[in-house]
mmCIF file of C-alpha atoms in Angstrom:
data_model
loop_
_atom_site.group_PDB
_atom_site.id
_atom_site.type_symbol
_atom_site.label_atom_id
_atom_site.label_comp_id
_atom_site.label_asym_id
_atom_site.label_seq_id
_atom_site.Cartn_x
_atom_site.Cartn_y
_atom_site.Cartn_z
ATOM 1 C CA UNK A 247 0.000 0.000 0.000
ATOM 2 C CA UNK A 248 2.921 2.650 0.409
ATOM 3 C CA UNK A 249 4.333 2.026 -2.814
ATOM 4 C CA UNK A 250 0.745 2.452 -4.239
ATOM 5 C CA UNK A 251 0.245 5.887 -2.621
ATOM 6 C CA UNK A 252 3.965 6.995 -3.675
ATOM 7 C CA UNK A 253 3.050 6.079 -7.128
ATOM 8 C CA UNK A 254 0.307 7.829 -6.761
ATOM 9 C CA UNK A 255 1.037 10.743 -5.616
ATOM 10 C CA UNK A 256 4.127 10.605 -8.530
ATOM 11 C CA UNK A 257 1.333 10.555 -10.970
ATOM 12 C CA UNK A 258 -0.458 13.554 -9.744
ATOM 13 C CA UNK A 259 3.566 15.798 -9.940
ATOM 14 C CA UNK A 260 3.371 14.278 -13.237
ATOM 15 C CA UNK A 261 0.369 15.275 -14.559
ATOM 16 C CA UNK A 262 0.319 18.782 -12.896
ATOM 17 C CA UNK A 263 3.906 19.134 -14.703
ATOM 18 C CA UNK A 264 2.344 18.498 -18.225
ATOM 19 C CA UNK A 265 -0.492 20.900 -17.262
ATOM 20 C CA UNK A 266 -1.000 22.933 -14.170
ATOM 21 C CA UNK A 267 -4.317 23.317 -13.958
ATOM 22 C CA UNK A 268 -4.924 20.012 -12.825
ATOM 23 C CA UNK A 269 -2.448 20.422 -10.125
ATOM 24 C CA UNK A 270 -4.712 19.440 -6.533
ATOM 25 C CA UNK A 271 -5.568 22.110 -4.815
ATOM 26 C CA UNK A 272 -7.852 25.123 -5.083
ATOM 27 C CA UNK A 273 -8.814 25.888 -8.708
ATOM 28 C CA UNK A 274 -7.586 28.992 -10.377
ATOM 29 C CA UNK A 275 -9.353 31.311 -12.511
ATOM 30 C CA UNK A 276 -7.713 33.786 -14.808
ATOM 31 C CA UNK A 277 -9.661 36.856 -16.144
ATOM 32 C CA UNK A 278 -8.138 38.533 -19.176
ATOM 33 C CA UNK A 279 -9.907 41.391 -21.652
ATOM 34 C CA UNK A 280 -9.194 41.401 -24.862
ATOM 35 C CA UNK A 281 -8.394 45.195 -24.360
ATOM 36 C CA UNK A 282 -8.427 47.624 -22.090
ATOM 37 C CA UNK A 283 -11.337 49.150 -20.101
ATOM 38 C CA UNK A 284 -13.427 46.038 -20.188
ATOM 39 C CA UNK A 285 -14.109 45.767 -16.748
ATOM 40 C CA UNK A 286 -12.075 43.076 -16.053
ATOM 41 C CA UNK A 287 -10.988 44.530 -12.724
ATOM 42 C CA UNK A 288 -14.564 45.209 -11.359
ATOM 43 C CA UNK A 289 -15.229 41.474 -12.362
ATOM 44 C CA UNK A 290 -12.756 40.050 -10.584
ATOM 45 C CA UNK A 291 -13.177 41.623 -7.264
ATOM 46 C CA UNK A 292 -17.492 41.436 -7.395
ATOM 47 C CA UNK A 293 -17.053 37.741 -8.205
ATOM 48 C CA UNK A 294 -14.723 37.179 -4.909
ATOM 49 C CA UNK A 295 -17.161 39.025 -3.207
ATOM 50 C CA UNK A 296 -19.638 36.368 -4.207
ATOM 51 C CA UNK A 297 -17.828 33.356 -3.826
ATOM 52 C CA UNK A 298 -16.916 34.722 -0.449
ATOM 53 C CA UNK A 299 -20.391 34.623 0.263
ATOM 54 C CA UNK A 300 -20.466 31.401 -0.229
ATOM 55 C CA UNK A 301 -18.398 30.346 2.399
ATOM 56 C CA UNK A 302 -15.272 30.285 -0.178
ATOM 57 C CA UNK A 303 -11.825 31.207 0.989
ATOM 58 C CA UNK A 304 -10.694 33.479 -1.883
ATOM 59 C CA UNK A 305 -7.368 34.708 -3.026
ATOM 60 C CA UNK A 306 -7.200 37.775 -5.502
ATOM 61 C CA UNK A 307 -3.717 38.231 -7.428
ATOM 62 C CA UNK A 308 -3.674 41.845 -9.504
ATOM 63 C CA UNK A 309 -1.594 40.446 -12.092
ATOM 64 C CA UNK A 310 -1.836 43.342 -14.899
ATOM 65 C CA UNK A 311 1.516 44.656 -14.870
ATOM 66 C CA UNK A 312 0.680 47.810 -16.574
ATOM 67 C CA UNK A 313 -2.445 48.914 -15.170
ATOM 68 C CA UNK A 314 -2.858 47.234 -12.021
ATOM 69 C CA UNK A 315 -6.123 48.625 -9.777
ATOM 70 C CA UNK A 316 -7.313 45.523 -7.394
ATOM 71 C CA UNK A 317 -6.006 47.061 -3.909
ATOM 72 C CA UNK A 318 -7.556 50.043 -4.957
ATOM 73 C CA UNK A 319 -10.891 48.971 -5.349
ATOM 74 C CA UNK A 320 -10.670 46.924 -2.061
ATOM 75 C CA UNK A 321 -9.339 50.514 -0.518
ATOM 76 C CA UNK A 322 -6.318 48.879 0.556
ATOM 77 C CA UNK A 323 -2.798 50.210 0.598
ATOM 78 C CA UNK A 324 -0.243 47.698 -0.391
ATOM 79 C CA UNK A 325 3.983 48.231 1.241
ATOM 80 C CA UNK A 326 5.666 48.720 -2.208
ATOM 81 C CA UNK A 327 8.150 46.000 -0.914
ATOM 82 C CA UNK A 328 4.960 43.351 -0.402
ATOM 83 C CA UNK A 329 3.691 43.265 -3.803
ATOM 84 C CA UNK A 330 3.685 40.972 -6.807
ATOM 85 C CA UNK A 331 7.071 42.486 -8.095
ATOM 86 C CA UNK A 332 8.861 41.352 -4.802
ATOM 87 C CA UNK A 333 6.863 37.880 -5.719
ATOM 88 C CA UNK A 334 8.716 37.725 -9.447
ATOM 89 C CA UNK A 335 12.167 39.055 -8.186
ATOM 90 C CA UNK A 336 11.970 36.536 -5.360
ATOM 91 C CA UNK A 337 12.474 38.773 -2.535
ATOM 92 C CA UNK A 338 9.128 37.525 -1.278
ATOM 93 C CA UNK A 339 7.284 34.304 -0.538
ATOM 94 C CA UNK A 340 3.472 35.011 -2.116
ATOM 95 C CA UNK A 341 2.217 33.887 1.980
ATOM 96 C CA UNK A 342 4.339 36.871 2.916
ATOM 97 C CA UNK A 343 2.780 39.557 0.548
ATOM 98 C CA UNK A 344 -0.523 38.160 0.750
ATOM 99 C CA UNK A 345 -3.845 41.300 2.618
ATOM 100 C CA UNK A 346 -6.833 40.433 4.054
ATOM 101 C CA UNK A 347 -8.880 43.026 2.549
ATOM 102 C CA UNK A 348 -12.456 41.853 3.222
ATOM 103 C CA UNK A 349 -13.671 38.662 4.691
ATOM 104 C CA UNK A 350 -12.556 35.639 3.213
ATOM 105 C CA UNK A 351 -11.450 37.397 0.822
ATOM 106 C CA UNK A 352 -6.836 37.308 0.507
ATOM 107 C CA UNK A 353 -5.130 40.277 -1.887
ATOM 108 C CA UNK A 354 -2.007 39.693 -3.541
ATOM 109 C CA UNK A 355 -1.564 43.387 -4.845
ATOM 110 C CA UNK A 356 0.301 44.037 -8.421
ATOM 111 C CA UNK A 357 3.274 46.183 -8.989
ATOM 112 C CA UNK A 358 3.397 49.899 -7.118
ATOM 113 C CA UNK A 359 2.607 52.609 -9.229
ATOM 114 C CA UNK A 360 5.144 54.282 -11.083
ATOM 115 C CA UNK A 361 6.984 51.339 -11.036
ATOM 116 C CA UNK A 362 8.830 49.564 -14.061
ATOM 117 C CA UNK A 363 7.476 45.997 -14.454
ATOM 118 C CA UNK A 364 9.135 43.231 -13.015
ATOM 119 C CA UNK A 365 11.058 40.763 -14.959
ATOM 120 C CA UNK A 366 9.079 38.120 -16.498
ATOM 121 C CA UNK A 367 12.223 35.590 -17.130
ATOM 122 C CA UNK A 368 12.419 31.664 -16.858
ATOM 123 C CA UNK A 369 13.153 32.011 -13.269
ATOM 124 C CA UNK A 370 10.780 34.674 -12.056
ATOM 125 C CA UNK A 371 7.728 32.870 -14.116
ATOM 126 C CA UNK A 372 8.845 29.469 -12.713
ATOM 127 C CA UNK A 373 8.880 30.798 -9.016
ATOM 128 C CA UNK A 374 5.531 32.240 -9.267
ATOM 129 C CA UNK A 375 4.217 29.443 -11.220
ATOM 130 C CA UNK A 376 5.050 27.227 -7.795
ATOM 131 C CA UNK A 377 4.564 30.119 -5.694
ATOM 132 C CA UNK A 378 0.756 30.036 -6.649
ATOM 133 C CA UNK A 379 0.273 26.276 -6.374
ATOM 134 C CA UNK A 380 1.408 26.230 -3.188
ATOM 135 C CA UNK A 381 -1.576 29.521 -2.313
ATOM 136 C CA UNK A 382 -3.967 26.903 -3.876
ATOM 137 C CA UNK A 383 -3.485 24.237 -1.667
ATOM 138 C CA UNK A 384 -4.449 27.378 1.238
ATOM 139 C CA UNK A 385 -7.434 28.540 -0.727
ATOM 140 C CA UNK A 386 -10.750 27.347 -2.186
ATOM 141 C CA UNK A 387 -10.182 29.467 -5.641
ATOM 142 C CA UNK A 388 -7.427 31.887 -6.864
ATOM 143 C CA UNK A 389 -8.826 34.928 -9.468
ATOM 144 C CA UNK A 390 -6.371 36.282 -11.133
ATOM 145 C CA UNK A 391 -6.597 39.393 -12.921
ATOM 146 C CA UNK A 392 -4.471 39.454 -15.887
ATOM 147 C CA UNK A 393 -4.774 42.859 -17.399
ATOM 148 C CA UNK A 394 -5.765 43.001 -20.815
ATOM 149 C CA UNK A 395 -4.282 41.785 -24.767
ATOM 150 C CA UNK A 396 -2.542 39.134 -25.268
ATOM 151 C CA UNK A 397 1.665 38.396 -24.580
ATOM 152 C CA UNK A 398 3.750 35.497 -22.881
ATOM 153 C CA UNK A 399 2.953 35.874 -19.486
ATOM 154 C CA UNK A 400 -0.878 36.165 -19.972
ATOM 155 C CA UNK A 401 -0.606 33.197 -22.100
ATOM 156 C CA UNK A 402 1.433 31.839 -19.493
ATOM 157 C CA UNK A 403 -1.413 32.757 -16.734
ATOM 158 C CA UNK A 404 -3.828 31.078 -18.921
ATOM 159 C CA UNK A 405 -1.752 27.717 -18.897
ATOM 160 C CA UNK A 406 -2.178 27.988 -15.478
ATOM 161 C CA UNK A 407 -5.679 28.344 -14.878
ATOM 162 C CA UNK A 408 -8.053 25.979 -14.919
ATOM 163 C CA UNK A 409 -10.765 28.432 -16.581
ATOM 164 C CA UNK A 410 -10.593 31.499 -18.390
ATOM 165 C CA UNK A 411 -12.594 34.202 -18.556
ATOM 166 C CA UNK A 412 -12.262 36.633 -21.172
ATOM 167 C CA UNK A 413 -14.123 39.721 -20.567
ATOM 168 C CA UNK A 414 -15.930 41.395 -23.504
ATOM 169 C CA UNK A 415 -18.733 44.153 -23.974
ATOM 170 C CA UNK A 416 -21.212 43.859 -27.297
ATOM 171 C CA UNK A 417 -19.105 46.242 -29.577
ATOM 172 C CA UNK A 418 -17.794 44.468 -32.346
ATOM 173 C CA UNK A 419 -13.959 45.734 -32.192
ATOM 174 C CA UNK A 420 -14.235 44.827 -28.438
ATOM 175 C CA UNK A 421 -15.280 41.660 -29.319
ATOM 176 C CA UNK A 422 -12.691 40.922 -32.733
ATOM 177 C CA UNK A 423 -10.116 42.145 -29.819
ATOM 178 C CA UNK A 424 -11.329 38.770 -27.734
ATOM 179 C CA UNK A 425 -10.962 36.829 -30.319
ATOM 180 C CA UNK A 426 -7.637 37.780 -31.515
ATOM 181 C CA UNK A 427 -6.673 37.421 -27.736
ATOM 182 C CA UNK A 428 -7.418 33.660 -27.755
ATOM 183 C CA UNK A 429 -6.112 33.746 -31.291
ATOM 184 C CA UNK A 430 -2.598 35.082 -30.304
ATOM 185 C CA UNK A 431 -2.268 32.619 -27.623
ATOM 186 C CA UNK A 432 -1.668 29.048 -27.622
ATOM 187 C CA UNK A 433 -4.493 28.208 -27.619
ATOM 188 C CA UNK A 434 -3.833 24.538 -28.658
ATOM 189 C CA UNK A 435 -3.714 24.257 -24.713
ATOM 190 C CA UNK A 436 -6.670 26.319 -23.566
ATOM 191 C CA UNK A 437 -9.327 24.211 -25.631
ATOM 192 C CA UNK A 438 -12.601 23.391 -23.103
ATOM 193 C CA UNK A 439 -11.238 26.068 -20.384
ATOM 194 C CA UNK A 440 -11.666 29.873 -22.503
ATOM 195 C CA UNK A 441 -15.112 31.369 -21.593
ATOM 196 C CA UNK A 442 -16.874 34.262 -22.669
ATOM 197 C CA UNK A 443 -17.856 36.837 -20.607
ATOM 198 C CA UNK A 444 -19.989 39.285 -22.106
ATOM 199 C CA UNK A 445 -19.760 42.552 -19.809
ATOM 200 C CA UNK A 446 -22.412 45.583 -19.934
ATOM 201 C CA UNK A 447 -25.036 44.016 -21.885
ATOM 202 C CA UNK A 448 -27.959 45.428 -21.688
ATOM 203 C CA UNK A 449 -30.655 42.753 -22.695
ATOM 204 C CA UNK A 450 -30.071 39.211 -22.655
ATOM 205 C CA UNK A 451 -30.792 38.628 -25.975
ATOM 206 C CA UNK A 452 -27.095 40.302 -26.741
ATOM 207 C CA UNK A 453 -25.775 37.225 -25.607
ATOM 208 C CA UNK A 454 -27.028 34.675 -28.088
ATOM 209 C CA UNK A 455 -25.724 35.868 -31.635
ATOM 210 C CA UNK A 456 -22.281 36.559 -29.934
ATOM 211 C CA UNK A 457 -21.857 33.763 -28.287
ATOM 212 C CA UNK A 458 -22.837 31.268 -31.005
ATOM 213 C CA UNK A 459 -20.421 33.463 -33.364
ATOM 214 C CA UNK A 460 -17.487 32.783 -30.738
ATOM 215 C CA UNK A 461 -18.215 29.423 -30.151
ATOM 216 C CA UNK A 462 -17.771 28.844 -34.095
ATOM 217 C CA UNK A 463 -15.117 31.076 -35.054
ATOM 218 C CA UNK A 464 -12.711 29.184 -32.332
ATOM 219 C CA UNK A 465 -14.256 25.898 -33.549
ATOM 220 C CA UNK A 466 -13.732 26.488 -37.191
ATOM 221 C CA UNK A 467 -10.421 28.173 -36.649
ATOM 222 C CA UNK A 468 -8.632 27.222 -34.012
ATOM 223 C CA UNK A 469 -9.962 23.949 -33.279
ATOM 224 C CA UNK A 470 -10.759 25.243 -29.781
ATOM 225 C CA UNK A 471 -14.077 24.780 -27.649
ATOM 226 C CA UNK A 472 -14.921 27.165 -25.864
ATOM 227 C CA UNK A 473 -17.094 27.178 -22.665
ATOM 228 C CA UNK A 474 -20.717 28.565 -22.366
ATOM 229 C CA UNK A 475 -20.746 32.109 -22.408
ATOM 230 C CA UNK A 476 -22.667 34.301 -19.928
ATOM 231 C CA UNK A 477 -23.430 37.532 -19.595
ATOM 232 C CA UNK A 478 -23.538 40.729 -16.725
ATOM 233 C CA UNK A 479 -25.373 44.017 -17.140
ATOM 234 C CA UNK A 480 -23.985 47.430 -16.989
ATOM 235 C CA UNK A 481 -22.337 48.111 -13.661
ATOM 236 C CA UNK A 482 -23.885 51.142 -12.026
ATOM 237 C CA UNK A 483 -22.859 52.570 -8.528
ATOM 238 C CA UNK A 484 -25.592 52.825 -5.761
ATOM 239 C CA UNK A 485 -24.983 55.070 -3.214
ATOM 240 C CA UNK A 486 -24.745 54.231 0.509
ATOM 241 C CA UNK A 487 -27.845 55.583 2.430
ATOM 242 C CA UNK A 488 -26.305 58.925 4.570
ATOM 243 C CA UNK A 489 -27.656 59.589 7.837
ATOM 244 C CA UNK A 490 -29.672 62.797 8.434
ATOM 245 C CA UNK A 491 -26.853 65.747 8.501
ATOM 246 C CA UNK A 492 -27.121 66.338 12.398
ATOM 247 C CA UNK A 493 -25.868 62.308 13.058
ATOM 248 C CA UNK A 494 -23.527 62.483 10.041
ATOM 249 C CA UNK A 495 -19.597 61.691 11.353
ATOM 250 C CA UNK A 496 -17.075 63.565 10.062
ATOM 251 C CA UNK A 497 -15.542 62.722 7.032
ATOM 252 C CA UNK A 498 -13.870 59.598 6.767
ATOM 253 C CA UNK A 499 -11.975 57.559 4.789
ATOM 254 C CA UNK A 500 -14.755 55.288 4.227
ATOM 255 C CA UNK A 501 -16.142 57.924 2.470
ATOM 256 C CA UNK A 502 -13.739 57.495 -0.610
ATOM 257 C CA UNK A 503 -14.539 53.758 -0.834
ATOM 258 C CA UNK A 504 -15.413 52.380 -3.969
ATOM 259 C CA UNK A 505 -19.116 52.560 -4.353
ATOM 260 C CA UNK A 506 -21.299 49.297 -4.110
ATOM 261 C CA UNK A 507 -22.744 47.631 -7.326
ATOM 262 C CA UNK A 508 -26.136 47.845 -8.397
ATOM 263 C CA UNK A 509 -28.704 44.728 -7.901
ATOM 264 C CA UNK A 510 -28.831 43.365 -11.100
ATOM 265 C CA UNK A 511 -24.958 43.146 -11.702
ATOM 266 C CA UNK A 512 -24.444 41.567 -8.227
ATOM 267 C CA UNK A 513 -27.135 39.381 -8.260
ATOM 268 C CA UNK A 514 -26.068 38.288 -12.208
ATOM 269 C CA UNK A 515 -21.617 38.163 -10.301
ATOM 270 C CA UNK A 516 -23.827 35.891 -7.867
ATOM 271 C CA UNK A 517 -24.938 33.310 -10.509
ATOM 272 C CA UNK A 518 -21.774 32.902 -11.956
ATOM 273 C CA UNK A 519 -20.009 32.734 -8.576
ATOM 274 C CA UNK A 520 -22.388 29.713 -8.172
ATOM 275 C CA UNK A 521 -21.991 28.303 -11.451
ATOM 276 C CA UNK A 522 -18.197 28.402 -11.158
ATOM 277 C CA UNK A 523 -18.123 27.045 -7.904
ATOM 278 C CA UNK A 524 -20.124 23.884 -9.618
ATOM 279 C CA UNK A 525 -18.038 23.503 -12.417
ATOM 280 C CA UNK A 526 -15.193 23.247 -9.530
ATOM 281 C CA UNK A 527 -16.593 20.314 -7.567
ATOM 282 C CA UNK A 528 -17.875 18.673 -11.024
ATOM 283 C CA UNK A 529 -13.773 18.902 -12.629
ATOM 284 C CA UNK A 530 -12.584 18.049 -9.345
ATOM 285 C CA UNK A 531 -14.558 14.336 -9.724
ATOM 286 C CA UNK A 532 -14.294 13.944 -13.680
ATOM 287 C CA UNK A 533 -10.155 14.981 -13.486
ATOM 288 C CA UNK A 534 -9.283 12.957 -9.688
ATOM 289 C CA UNK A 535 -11.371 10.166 -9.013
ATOM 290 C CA UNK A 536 -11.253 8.388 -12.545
ATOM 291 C CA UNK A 537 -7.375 8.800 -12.612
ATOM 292 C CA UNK A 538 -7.229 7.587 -9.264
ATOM 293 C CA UNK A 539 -9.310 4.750 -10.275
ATOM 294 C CA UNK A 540 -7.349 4.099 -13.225
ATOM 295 C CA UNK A 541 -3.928 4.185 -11.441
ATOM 296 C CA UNK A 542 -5.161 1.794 -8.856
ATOM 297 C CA UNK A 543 -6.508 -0.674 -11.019
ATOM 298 C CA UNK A 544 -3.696 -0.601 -13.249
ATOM 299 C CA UNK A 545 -0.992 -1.676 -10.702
ATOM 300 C CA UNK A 546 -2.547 -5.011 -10.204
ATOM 301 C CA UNK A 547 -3.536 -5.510 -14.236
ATOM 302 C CA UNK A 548 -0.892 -8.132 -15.577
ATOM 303 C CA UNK A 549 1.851 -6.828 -13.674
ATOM 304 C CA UNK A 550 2.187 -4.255 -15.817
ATOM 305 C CA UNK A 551 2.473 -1.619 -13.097
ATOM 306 C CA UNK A 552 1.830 2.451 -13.533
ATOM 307 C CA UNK A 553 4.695 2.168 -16.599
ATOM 308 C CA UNK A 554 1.710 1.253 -19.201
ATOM 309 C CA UNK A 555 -0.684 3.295 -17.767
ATOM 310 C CA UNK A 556 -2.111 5.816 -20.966
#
């Protein structure tokens, strides 16, 4: 029975090696637009909000290296020594850089402001490439925002994740810049994991036509499937209620905290929260228990041992 668990548990390095989103552990999602000013950002943060709210212990990595905004949508104020770039130049263990900004709810913030981007060699990709596996085995999900376009570490992010959503509103040269995104990458790897996420729609019916010319397009061209698309209305700030103007507080710096979202986006962040969280348990059984199954029953099938296991 040892030498069945060790060969086991080889299988699992193995198979996280050829792809690391089946590495154990929490499941990591990486949200990309296909350009800028897509919303990814607001996205990312509402849907950890949600899946916090479902009892989910969430880590948020602000992985745009040119326009990163996370920690300041969570109001939180990063050291510019505790940030992703001390993460990449391996100054920093990611448990070490890692905020609590909101409950349940961990921040790994992205580079300071001002700031020249880290370097993005062999070394610095490979440390935060095991940096984050080891955060997933201390989380239920990792969102990662990845900024916008397409280039080698976003691809690289992708490869990581074990879903992608691409963020996209109804124009069309938002929604030729998504597709050129997945087009650009390799996306030989990323078939069954790239999703559409249609952002500021303002009927449902948007949805349909788009997503049916998405799904095809990658078909036909790329030989990629995509996952169902979904859609989320126009963000729109509500205002806190105030208390009458004799029980008002002084100014504070709650006051300059990002304004809530409105109903119908948080309730539509709410039903993909859900839905992701489902398609987590659901890979977790179709990717573990059938190649635990298989290894087991293959160490005792002609003696043939784990060596001519497919």
């Amino acid at each position: 029975m040892p030498d069945q668990a060790a060969q086991l548990r080889k299988l699992v390095r193995v198979a996280a090696q050829a792809d690391p989103s089946l590495a154990p552990g929490g499941p990591i999602v990486a949200l990309t637009g296909g350009r800028g000013e897509m919303g990814v950002t607001t996205v990312t943060c509402q849907l950890a909000r949600e899946l916090a709210r479902l009892g989910k212990q969430v880590v948020v990595i602000d992985a745009n290296l040119i326009a990163p905004a996370v920690a300041h949508h969570f109001g939180a104020d990063p050291r510019p020594d505790r940030t992703i770039d001390a993460l990449l130049r391996g100054s920093r263990r990611a448990s070490e850089i890692l905020l609590d900004v909101e409950e349940n709810i961990r921040l790994l913030p992205g580079v300071p402001l001002g700031e020249l981007a880290p370097p993005l060699d062999r070394t610095a990709v490979d440390h935060f490439a095991s940096e984050l596996l080891a955060l997933s085995q201390q989380s239920d999900a990792i969102l990662i925002d990845a900024g916008s376009g397409m280039n080698p570490w976003v691809d690289r992010l992708w490869q990581l994740a074990r879903q992608v959503l691409l963020v996209a509103t109804p124009e069309s040269e938002a929604f030729l810049d998504a597709y050129a995104a997945v087009k650009l990458s390799q996306h030989h790897r990323h078939s069954e994991k790239v999703r559409l996420l249609l952002n500021r729609t303002v009927d449902d019916w948007e949805l349909g036509p788009l997503a049916t010319r998405f799904e095809d397009t990658c078909t036909k061209f790329l030989r990629l499937t995509p996952k169902s698309a979904v859609a989320l209305p126009e963000f729109l700030r509500s205002r806190k209620p105030q208390p009458p103007v004799n029980d008002r507080p002084e100014r504070t710096e709650q006051e300059h905290a990002p304004a809530l979202p409105d109903e119908p986006f948080r309730r539509a962040t709410r039903l993909l929260a859900a839905d992701l969280a489902a398609d987590f348990r659901v890979a977790a059984l179709r990717l573990v228990r059938p190649k635990q199954q298989a290894a087991s029953s293959s160490l005792f099938a002609d003696g043939k041992g784990l060596s001519q296991r497919r």
